[in-house]
Short mmCIF file of C-alpha atoms in Angstrom, two decimals:
data_model
loop_
_atom_site.label_atom_id
_atom_site.label_comp_id
_atom_site.label_asym_id
_atom_site.label_seq_id
_atom_site.Cartn_x
_atom_site.Cartn_y
_atom_site.Cartn_z
CA UNK A 738 2.73 16.97 -14.12
CA UNK A 739 3.79 13.34 -15.09
CA UNK A 740 2.22 10.43 -13.31
CA UNK A 741 5.73 9.54 -11.88
CA UNK A 742 6.23 12.92 -10.07
CA UNK A 743 4.80 11.52 -6.82
CA UNK A 744 7.04 8.48 -6.98
CA UNK A 745 9.87 9.79 -4.77
CA UNK A 746 13.43 8.62 -4.95
CA UNK A 747 12.67 5.63 -7.27
CA UNK A 748 14.52 6.47 -10.47
CA UNK A 749 15.35 2.97 -11.46
CA UNK A 750 11.87 1.83 -10.98
CA UNK A 751 10.47 4.77 -12.90
CA UNK A 752 12.75 4.02 -15.73
CA UNK A 753 11.73 0.36 -15.90
CA UNK A 754 8.04 1.25 -15.76
CA UNK A 755 8.28 3.96 -18.44
CA UNK A 756 9.94 1.53 -20.85
CA UNK A 757 7.29 -1.04 -20.16
CA UNK A 758 4.53 1.45 -20.70
CA UNK A 759 6.15 2.38 -24.05
CA UNK A 760 6.12 -1.30 -25.13
CA UNK A 761 2.47 -1.67 -23.86
CA UNK A 762 1.45 1.43 -25.81
CA UNK A 763 3.06 0.23 -28.96
CA UNK A 764 1.39 -3.19 -28.58
CA UNK A 765 -2.12 -1.65 -28.16
CA UNK A 766 -1.64 0.88 -31.01
CA UNK A 767 -0.58 -1.98 -33.35
CA UNK A 768 -3.45 -4.15 -32.31
CA UNK A 769 -6.04 -1.27 -32.83
CA UNK A 770 -4.50 -0.38 -36.33
CA UNK A 771 -4.73 -4.16 -37.35
CA UNK A 772 -8.32 -4.26 -36.07
CA UNK A 773 -9.29 -1.08 -37.90
CA UNK A 774 -7.84 -2.35 -41.15
CA UNK A 775 -9.66 -5.59 -40.85
CA UNK A 776 -13.00 -3.79 -40.19
CA UNK A 777 -12.34 -1.43 -43.17
CA UNK A 778 -11.68 -4.48 -45.45
CA UNK A 779 -14.80 -6.14 -44.20
CA UNK A 780 -16.97 -3.08 -44.68
CA UNK A 781 -15.78 -1.99 -48.15
CA UNK A 782 -14.90 -5.35 -49.60
CA UNK A 783 -11.41 -4.39 -50.48
CA UNK A 784 -10.18 -8.00 -50.38
CA UNK A 785 -9.55 -10.82 -47.95
CA UNK A 786 -7.32 -10.53 -45.00
CA UNK A 787 -3.93 -12.41 -45.16
CA UNK A 788 -3.66 -15.68 -43.54
CA UNK A 789 -0.89 -17.80 -41.94
CA UNK A 790 2.45 -16.23 -41.25
CA UNK A 791 1.38 -12.93 -42.97
CA UNK A 792 -1.48 -12.46 -40.66
CA UNK A 793 0.73 -13.24 -37.55
CA UNK A 794 3.24 -10.65 -38.69
CA UNK A 795 0.54 -7.93 -38.94
CA UNK A 796 -1.25 -8.58 -35.63
CA UNK A 797 1.06 -8.42 -32.52
CA UNK A 798 0.99 -11.49 -30.36
CA UNK A 799 0.07 -11.08 -26.71
CA UNK A 800 2.92 -10.35 -24.21
CA UNK A 801 4.08 -13.57 -22.47
CA UNK A 802 3.50 -13.93 -18.77
CA UNK A 803 6.49 -13.08 -16.70
CA UNK A 804 8.73 -15.84 -15.34
CA UNK A 805 9.63 -13.84 -12.26
CA UNK A 806 12.71 -12.15 -13.65
CA UNK A 807 14.33 -9.78 -11.23
CA UNK A 808 14.22 -6.01 -11.80
CA UNK A 809 17.90 -5.99 -12.93
CA UNK A 810 17.27 -8.39 -15.69
CA UNK A 811 18.07 -7.25 -19.17
CA UNK A 812 14.46 -7.89 -20.30
CA UNK A 813 13.05 -5.89 -17.26
CA UNK A 814 11.94 -3.03 -19.43
CA UNK A 815 9.64 -5.20 -21.54
CA UNK A 816 5.91 -5.36 -20.73
CA UNK A 817 4.43 -8.23 -19.00
CA UNK A 818 0.91 -9.01 -17.55
CA UNK A 819 1.83 -9.55 -13.86
CA UNK A 820 3.98 -7.18 -11.68
CA UNK A 821 4.94 -7.38 -8.00
CA UNK A 822 5.94 -4.13 -6.24
CA UNK A 823 7.69 -4.73 -2.91
CA UNK A 824 9.51 -2.37 -0.58
CA UNK A 825 9.43 -1.11 3.11
CA UNK A 826 6.39 0.72 4.41
CA UNK A 827 6.17 4.19 2.99
CA UNK A 828 8.29 3.51 -0.02
CA UNK A 829 5.43 4.13 -2.45
CA UNK A 830 4.47 0.74 -3.61
CA UNK A 831 0.95 1.58 -4.27
CA UNK A 832 1.94 4.97 -5.78
CA UNK A 833 4.14 3.21 -8.19
CA UNK A 834 1.40 0.77 -9.20
CA UNK A 835 -1.17 3.56 -9.62
CA UNK A 836 1.26 5.56 -11.64
CA UNK A 837 2.01 2.56 -13.94
CA UNK A 838 -1.78 1.90 -14.34
CA UNK A 839 -2.21 5.57 -15.37
CA UNK A 840 0.66 5.30 -17.89
CA UNK A 841 -0.98 2.24 -19.40
CA UNK A 842 -4.23 4.13 -19.94
CA UNK A 843 -2.57 7.33 -21.21
CA UNK A 844 -4.17 8.69 -24.34
CA UNK A 845 -2.20 11.81 -24.82
CA UNK A 846 -1.62 12.86 -28.41
CA UNK A 847 2.03 13.47 -27.68
CA UNK A 848 2.74 9.86 -27.70
CA UNK A 849 2.56 10.03 -31.57
CA UNK A 850 5.49 12.50 -31.40
CA UNK A 851 7.65 10.15 -29.27
CA UNK A 852 6.55 11.24 -25.71
CA UNK A 853 6.46 8.48 -23.11
CA UNK A 854 2.91 7.43 -21.83
CA UNK A 855 2.00 8.95 -18.47
CA UNK A 856 1.51 12.60 -19.12
CA UNK A 857 -0.77 13.05 -16.06
CA UNK A 858 -3.12 15.52 -17.87
CA UNK A 859 -5.15 13.41 -20.34
CA UNK A 860 -8.45 11.68 -19.28
CA UNK A 861 -6.87 8.39 -19.08
CA UNK A 862 -4.14 9.47 -16.66
CA UNK A 863 -6.36 11.69 -14.63
CA UNK A 864 -9.26 9.21 -14.03
CA UNK A 865 -6.78 6.37 -13.38
CA UNK A 866 -4.91 8.26 -10.68
CA UNK A 867 -8.12 9.39 -8.86
CA UNK A 868 -9.65 6.01 -9.13
CA UNK A 869 -12.71 6.58 -11.47
CA UNK A 870 -11.33 4.89 -14.64
CA UNK A 871 -13.65 2.21 -15.81
CA UNK A 872 -10.82 -0.19 -16.60
CA UNK A 873 -8.71 0.32 -13.49
CA UNK A 874 -9.74 -1.58 -10.39
CA UNK A 875 -7.95 -0.47 -7.32
CA UNK A 876 -8.26 -3.12 -4.44
CA UNK A 877 -7.36 -2.25 -0.87
CA UNK A 878 -8.82 -3.80 2.27
CA UNK A 879 -9.60 -2.44 5.69
CA UNK A 880 -10.07 -5.90 6.92
CA UNK A 881 -7.61 -8.51 8.23
CA UNK A 882 -7.50 -10.54 4.93
CA UNK A 883 -8.80 -10.78 1.45
CA UNK A 884 -11.02 -13.72 1.14
CA UNK A 885 -11.83 -16.19 -1.58
CA UNK A 886 -15.19 -14.61 -2.49
CA UNK A 887 -13.61 -11.22 -3.20
CA UNK A 888 -10.65 -12.85 -5.16
CA UNK A 889 -13.08 -14.70 -7.42
CA UNK A 890 -14.86 -11.49 -8.30
CA UNK A 891 -11.43 -9.97 -9.33
CA UNK A 892 -10.52 -13.06 -11.41
CA UNK A 893 -13.92 -12.67 -13.15
CA UNK A 894 -13.27 -9.04 -14.03
CA UNK A 895 -9.72 -9.81 -15.15
CA UNK A 896 -11.26 -11.92 -17.95
CA UNK A 897 -13.08 -9.03 -19.45
CA UNK A 898 -11.90 -6.87 -22.39
CA UNK A 899 -11.28 -3.26 -21.66
CA UNK A 900 -14.53 -1.24 -21.95
CA UNK A 901 -13.05 2.21 -22.63
CA UNK A 902 -9.37 2.13 -21.85
CA UNK A 903 -6.29 0.58 -23.47
CA UNK A 904 -5.93 -2.17 -20.79
CA UNK A 905 -7.79 -3.80 -18.02
CA UNK A 906 -5.66 -3.05 -14.89
CA UNK A 907 -6.16 -4.50 -11.42
CA UNK A 908 -4.12 -3.01 -8.62
CA UNK A 909 -4.06 -5.19 -5.62
CA UNK A 910 -2.53 -2.92 -2.92
CA UNK A 911 -2.63 -5.56 -0.19
CA UNK A 912 -1.39 -8.76 -1.82
CA UNK A 913 0.16 -9.72 1.49
CA UNK A 914 -3.29 -10.08 2.99
CA UNK A 915 -4.36 -12.82 0.48
CA UNK A 916 -5.26 -16.04 2.35
CA UNK A 917 -3.92 -19.29 1.08
CA UNK A 918 -7.23 -20.02 -0.45
CA UNK A 919 -7.63 -16.71 -2.22
CA UNK A 920 -3.98 -16.90 -3.30
CA UNK A 921 -4.76 -20.28 -5.12
CA UNK A 922 -7.81 -18.63 -6.79
CA UNK A 923 -5.61 -15.78 -8.09
CA UNK A 924 -2.91 -18.10 -9.34
CA UNK A 925 -4.75 -19.22 -12.44
CA UNK A 926 -5.47 -15.72 -13.61
CA UNK A 927 -1.94 -14.59 -13.09
CA UNK A 928 -0.57 -17.77 -14.76
CA UNK A 929 -2.88 -17.42 -17.91
CA UNK A 930 -3.81 -13.76 -18.14
CA UNK A 931 -6.26 -12.38 -20.54
CA UNK A 932 -4.64 -10.72 -23.60
CA UNK A 933 -5.08 -7.10 -22.35
CA UNK A 934 -5.26 -7.63 -18.62
CA UNK A 935 -2.52 -6.38 -16.26
CA UNK A 936 -2.09 -7.45 -12.63
CA UNK A 937 -0.16 -5.10 -10.26
CA UNK A 938 0.40 -6.65 -6.90
CA UNK A 939 1.88 -4.74 -3.84
CA UNK A 940 3.41 -6.27 -0.74
CA UNK A 941 6.16 -5.45 1.71
CA UNK A 942 8.36 -8.25 0.62
CA UNK A 943 8.31 -11.26 -1.77
CA UNK A 944 8.01 -13.61 1.18
CA UNK A 945 4.62 -12.10 1.88
CA UNK A 946 3.28 -13.56 -1.45
CA UNK A 947 2.79 -17.21 -2.42
CA UNK A 948 5.80 -18.64 -4.15
CA UNK A 949 3.53 -19.77 -7.04
CA UNK A 950 2.26 -16.23 -7.64
CA UNK A 951 5.57 -14.29 -7.21
CA UNK A 952 7.30 -16.74 -9.63
CA UNK A 953 4.94 -15.49 -12.37
CA UNK A 954 5.37 -11.77 -11.65
CA UNK A 955 8.12 -9.34 -12.68
CA UNK A 956 9.49 -8.01 -9.38
CA UNK A 957 10.25 -4.47 -8.75
CA UNK A 958 11.95 -3.48 -5.43
CA UNK A 959 11.37 0.03 -4.11
CA UNK A 960 13.73 1.58 -1.49
CA UNK A 961 12.97 3.94 1.38
CA UNK A 962 12.97 7.48 -0.08
CA UNK A 963 15.55 9.99 1.13
CA UNK A 964 14.30 12.41 3.83
CA UNK A 965 15.00 15.48 1.78
CA UNK A 966 13.07 14.08 -1.10
CA UNK A 967 10.06 13.35 1.08
CA UNK A 968 10.21 16.86 2.59
CA UNK A 969 10.33 18.43 -0.91
CA UNK A 970 7.28 16.42 -1.87
CA UNK A 971 5.36 17.68 1.15
CA UNK A 972 6.21 21.23 0.35
CA UNK A 973 5.49 20.89 -3.35
CA UNK A 974 2.28 18.94 -3.25
CA UNK A 975 0.73 19.69 0.12
CA UNK A 976 1.93 23.24 0.76
CA UNK A 977 3.62 22.33 4.10
CA UNK A 978 5.95 24.81 5.65
CA UNK A 979 9.61 23.87 5.01
CA UNK A 980 10.54 23.48 8.76
CA UNK A 981 7.47 21.25 9.47
CA UNK A 982 7.96 19.16 6.32
CA UNK A 983 11.65 18.44 7.11
CA UNK A 984 10.71 17.58 10.69
CA UNK A 985 7.86 15.17 9.59
CA UNK A 986 10.15 13.57 6.95
CA UNK A 987 12.93 13.05 9.49
CA UNK A 988 10.78 11.79 12.23
CA UNK A 989 9.18 9.14 9.96
CA UNK A 990 12.51 8.27 8.34
CA UNK A 991 11.24 8.77 4.78
CA UNK A 992 7.72 7.08 5.14
CA UNK A 993 5.71 9.25 2.64
CA UNK A 994 2.17 8.47 4.04
CA UNK A 995 3.10 8.90 7.76
CA UNK A 996 5.13 12.06 7.03
CA UNK A 997 2.06 13.65 5.35
CA UNK A 998 -0.09 12.70 8.29
CA UNK A 999 2.22 14.01 10.74
CA UNK A 1000 2.67 17.31 8.97
CA UNK A 1001 -1.08 17.92 8.43
CA UNK A 1002 -2.64 16.41 11.70
CA UNK A 1003 -2.11 18.03 14.97
CA UNK A 1004 -3.65 15.16 16.80
CA UNK A 1005 -1.19 12.70 15.26
CA UNK A 1006 1.80 14.95 16.38
CA UNK A 1007 0.33 14.94 19.94
CA UNK A 1008 -0.20 11.15 19.91
CA UNK A 1009 3.39 10.47 18.70
CA UNK A 1010 4.77 12.83 21.42
CA UNK A 1011 2.97 10.82 24.00
CA UNK A 1012 4.25 7.48 22.65
CA UNK A 1013 7.87 8.83 22.75
CA UNK A 1014 7.46 9.53 26.43
CA UNK A 1015 6.85 5.75 27.28
CA UNK A 1016 10.68 4.86 27.54
CA UNK A 1017 10.83 7.27 30.45
CA UNK A 1018 7.78 5.63 32.27
CA UNK A 1019 8.98 2.11 32.59
CA UNK A 1020 11.19 2.51 35.70
CA UNK A 1021 8.97 0.18 37.80
CA UNK A 1022 6.41 -2.59 37.19
CA UNK A 1023 3.41 -0.31 37.98
CA UNK A 1024 4.71 2.31 35.42
CA UNK A 1025 5.04 -0.52 32.81
CA UNK A 1026 1.47 -1.77 33.32
CA UNK A 1027 0.04 1.71 33.45
CA UNK A 1028 1.89 2.77 30.19
CA UNK A 1029 0.83 -0.44 28.44
CA UNK A 1030 -2.77 0.19 29.28
CA UNK A 1031 -2.80 3.73 28.12
CA UNK A 1032 -1.18 2.78 24.96
CA UNK A 1033 -3.69 0.04 24.14
CA UNK A 1034 -6.67 2.35 25.34
CA UNK A 1035 -5.44 5.18 22.96
CA UNK A 1036 -5.34 2.67 20.05
CA UNK A 1037 -8.89 1.53 20.84
CA UNK A 1038 -10.07 5.09 21.14
CA UNK A 1039 -8.60 5.89 17.59
CA UNK A 1040 -10.41 2.65 16.30
CA UNK A 1041 -13.61 3.88 17.82
CA UNK A 1042 -13.35 7.30 16.36
CA UNK A 1043 -12.81 5.84 12.87
CA UNK A 1044 -15.66 3.45 13.33
CA UNK A 1045 -18.06 6.27 14.32
CA UNK A 1046 -17.19 8.07 11.19
CA UNK A 1047 -17.54 5.30 8.86
CA UNK A 1048 -19.84 2.65 10.39
CA UNK A 1049 -22.89 4.98 10.99
CA UNK A 1050 -22.82 6.07 7.35
CA UNK A 1051 -22.52 2.44 6.09
CA UNK A 1052 -25.20 1.21 8.27
CA UNK A 1053 -27.73 4.00 7.25
CA UNK A 1054 -26.88 3.47 3.60
CA UNK A 1055 -27.54 -0.25 3.81
CA UNK A 1056 -30.73 0.23 5.82
CA UNK A 1057 -32.00 2.62 3.10
CA UNK A 1058 -31.06 0.22 0.34
CA UNK A 1059 -32.89 -2.59 2.02
CA UNK A 1060 -36.01 -0.46 2.54
CA UNK A 1061 -36.04 0.04 6.16
CA UNK A 1062 -38.86 2.22 7.68
CA UNK A 1063 -38.05 5.87 7.97
CA UNK A 1064 -36.50 7.28 11.07
CA UNK A 1065 -33.84 6.09 13.43
CA UNK A 1066 -34.27 2.45 14.28
CA UNK A 1067 -36.89 2.01 11.69
CA UNK A 1068 -38.02 -1.61 11.15
CA UNK A 1069 -36.22 -3.65 8.53
CA UNK A 1070 -38.10 -5.77 5.95
CA UNK A 1071 -38.30 -9.46 6.79
CA UNK A 1072 -35.33 -11.54 5.65
CA UNK A 1073 -32.73 -8.74 5.77
CA UNK A 1074 -31.44 -9.32 9.24
CA UNK A 1075 -28.66 -11.58 7.89
CA UNK A 1076 -27.36 -8.79 5.65
CA UNK A 1077 -27.08 -6.40 8.56
CA UNK A 1078 -25.31 -9.10 10.65
CA UNK A 1079 -22.74 -9.53 7.87
CA UNK A 1080 -22.22 -5.75 7.85
CA UNK A 1081 -21.66 -5.63 11.69
CA UNK A 1082 -19.18 -8.47 11.45
CA UNK A 1083 -17.20 -6.65 8.82
CA UNK A 1084 -17.26 -3.45 10.75
CA UNK A 1085 -16.01 -5.31 13.89
CA UNK A 1086 -13.18 -6.84 11.93
CA UNK A 1087 -12.27 -3.48 10.44
CA UNK A 1088 -12.15 -2.01 13.95
CA UNK A 1089 -9.78 -4.78 15.09
CA UNK A 1090 -7.51 -3.98 12.23
CA UNK A 1091 -7.62 -0.24 12.79
CA UNK A 1092 -6.66 -0.83 16.37
CA UNK A 1093 -3.76 -3.07 15.47
CA UNK A 1094 -2.60 -0.60 12.81
CA UNK A 1095 -2.61 2.25 15.39
CA UNK A 1096 -0.62 0.03 17.77
CA UNK A 1097 1.80 -0.92 15.09
CA UNK A 1098 2.44 2.75 14.28
CA UNK A 1099 3.20 3.56 17.90
CA UNK A 1100 5.60 0.49 18.04
CA UNK A 1101 7.31 1.82 14.93
CA UNK A 1102 7.92 5.13 16.57
CA UNK A 1103 9.26 3.45 19.64
CA UNK A 1104 11.66 1.49 17.41
CA UNK A 1105 12.92 4.73 16.01
CA UNK A 1106 13.43 6.09 19.44
CA UNK A 1107 15.63 3.30 20.43
CA UNK A 1108 17.43 3.38 17.04
CA UNK A 1109 18.43 6.97 17.88
CA UNK A 1110 19.55 5.88 21.40
CA UNK A 1111 21.73 3.20 19.68
CA UNK A 1112 23.21 5.78 17.28
CA UNK A 1113 24.15 8.07 20.27
CA UNK A 1114 25.64 5.17 22.14
CA UNK A 1115 28.01 4.31 19.22
CA UNK A 1116 28.63 7.93 18.28
CA UNK A 1117 27.23 7.31 14.83
CA UNK A 1118 27.16 10.21 12.35
CA UNK A 1119 23.62 9.19 11.33
CA UNK A 1120 21.15 11.90 11.69
CA UNK A 1121 18.84 11.60 14.67
CA UNK A 1122 15.18 11.24 13.81
CA UNK A 1123 13.59 12.48 17.01
CA UNK A 1124 15.50 15.68 17.57
CA UNK A 1125 12.67 17.04 19.73
CA UNK A 1126 13.47 14.21 22.18
CA UNK A 1127 17.15 14.87 22.33
CA UNK A 1128 17.37 15.19 26.06
CA UNK A 1129 15.46 11.97 26.71
CA UNK A 1130 17.64 10.16 24.14
CA UNK A 1131 20.84 11.23 25.76
CA UNK A 1132 19.63 10.31 29.29
CA UNK A 1133 18.71 6.81 28.21
CA UNK A 1134 21.84 6.39 26.09
CA UNK A 1135 24.05 7.31 29.16
CA UNK A 1136 22.15 5.03 31.57
CA UNK A 1137 22.20 1.92 29.31
CA UNK A 1138 24.45 -0.11 27.00
CA UNK A 1139 24.14 -0.81 23.20
CA UNK A 1140 23.40 -4.46 24.17
CA UNK A 1141 20.45 -3.47 26.32
CA UNK A 1142 19.15 -1.18 23.67
CA UNK A 1143 19.34 -3.89 21.03
CA UNK A 1144 17.36 -6.18 23.46
CA UNK A 1145 14.75 -3.45 23.78
CA UNK A 1146 14.36 -3.10 19.97
CA UNK A 1147 14.00 -6.99 19.86
CA UNK A 1148 11.15 -6.73 22.57
CA UNK A 1149 9.36 -4.23 20.32
CA UNK A 1150 9.64 -6.42 17.24
CA UNK A 1151 8.47 -9.45 19.22
CA UNK A 1152 5.38 -7.47 20.37
CA UNK A 1153 4.60 -6.73 16.68
CA UNK A 1154 4.88 -10.31 15.85
CA UNK A 1155 2.63 -11.25 18.72
CA UNK A 1156 0.02 -8.82 17.52
CA UNK A 1157 0.18 -10.44 13.94
CA UNK A 1158 -0.47 -13.75 15.61
CA UNK A 1159 -3.60 -12.42 17.24
CA UNK A 1160 -2.28 -12.19 20.77
CA UNK A 1161 -4.44 -10.03 22.95
CA UNK A 1162 -3.14 -6.47 22.49
CA UNK A 1163 -2.92 -5.80 26.22
CA UNK A 1164 -1.00 -8.86 27.00
CA UNK A 1165 1.52 -8.31 24.18
CA UNK A 1166 2.14 -4.55 25.11
CA UNK A 1167 2.51 -5.41 28.70
CA UNK A 1168 5.15 -8.03 27.95
CA UNK A 1169 6.97 -5.43 25.82
CA UNK A 1170 6.98 -2.78 28.49
CA UNK A 1171 8.32 -5.18 31.08
CA UNK A 1172 11.00 -6.20 28.66
CA UNK A 1173 11.86 -2.48 28.04
CA UNK A 1174 12.29 -2.04 31.74
CA UNK A 1175 14.52 -5.12 32.11
CA UNK A 1176 16.59 -4.12 28.96
#
């Protein structure tokens, strides 16, 4: 299976990246051939290497850094050292970046016969896709932001030559979480890349990345995949039953990651069903406040469960690495308390983000609910996403107006923005539920 098979509904992006991978493969092959000839001449004394223009003709020059050409530019198929993948959540930004990274590392012998890089079976493709390739660094964060210290380490790595693969590839899945300081640190590396280093940045939109960085990247925009294509992927790759696969793809409106989770996790389906009952519980102020409290508590409980699974293991591993005494609560060596406090701080920050992500997922489901209400009110032929809630949708559609539905959607979006600005979750959600009641 080719590395592009999991990139659903993105034919134009796949075509562009395949062409770029071909150019990159040709470049590395030519450079390696020139290097082999030079080593052979030096070893056997067959003569001196050419100089001047002749030498420049034999050894390919590095690819120029991109000037931010859009993805419909005539030169978009050419290889460059910095790429920016943008698109709505679930469109497959990180999937596209990983597939491209694998294609750049492809060592399939079929390339010599004209096949495109990215076979999916060779050692280069396989290890890049599963995240074990020595020259592919995949960076994602479960914290609220990516700091200067982490970015400096990435920049240091970017200056290294590939140790085993054909390129040094750094995939930054959360480029939108770079702080201003870390973005400025990254800028120099993107502006003046090492000869065989490729930066692959992923973000929801170009506005989420510093202008100085995005102007130096080739930009590819991904679209929301079609529902049928997502359902087909779930059936083909995950073995999901057709009915459940289509229901999950339809409910998430083409969000690949959420569709997979909804199709494979019974708890996720139960939690979503509970969230979609909220619009029927905001008839009075008491119901609004109670619904808000339950929504926030559910998100906190999810974050706690994730923390219990991850934090305990992290803590024990660090204690063992620091040489703590055996047994639970064993005494730590002197001078290591600060390291443990740093770990606790990171875990607390991760818990905060997990809670926010869970709340954001619930708010996304609520937005989809009112989108269906609006479709019914206008008599739109657009397919209803929440078919299992048809009765509730029709009840709210009859008892309201399109204007009130739009105001409710705006209230949900305002809640999401408030959470991004670090407003206390309970206050933000209570304000939203009261606005839902008022319409």
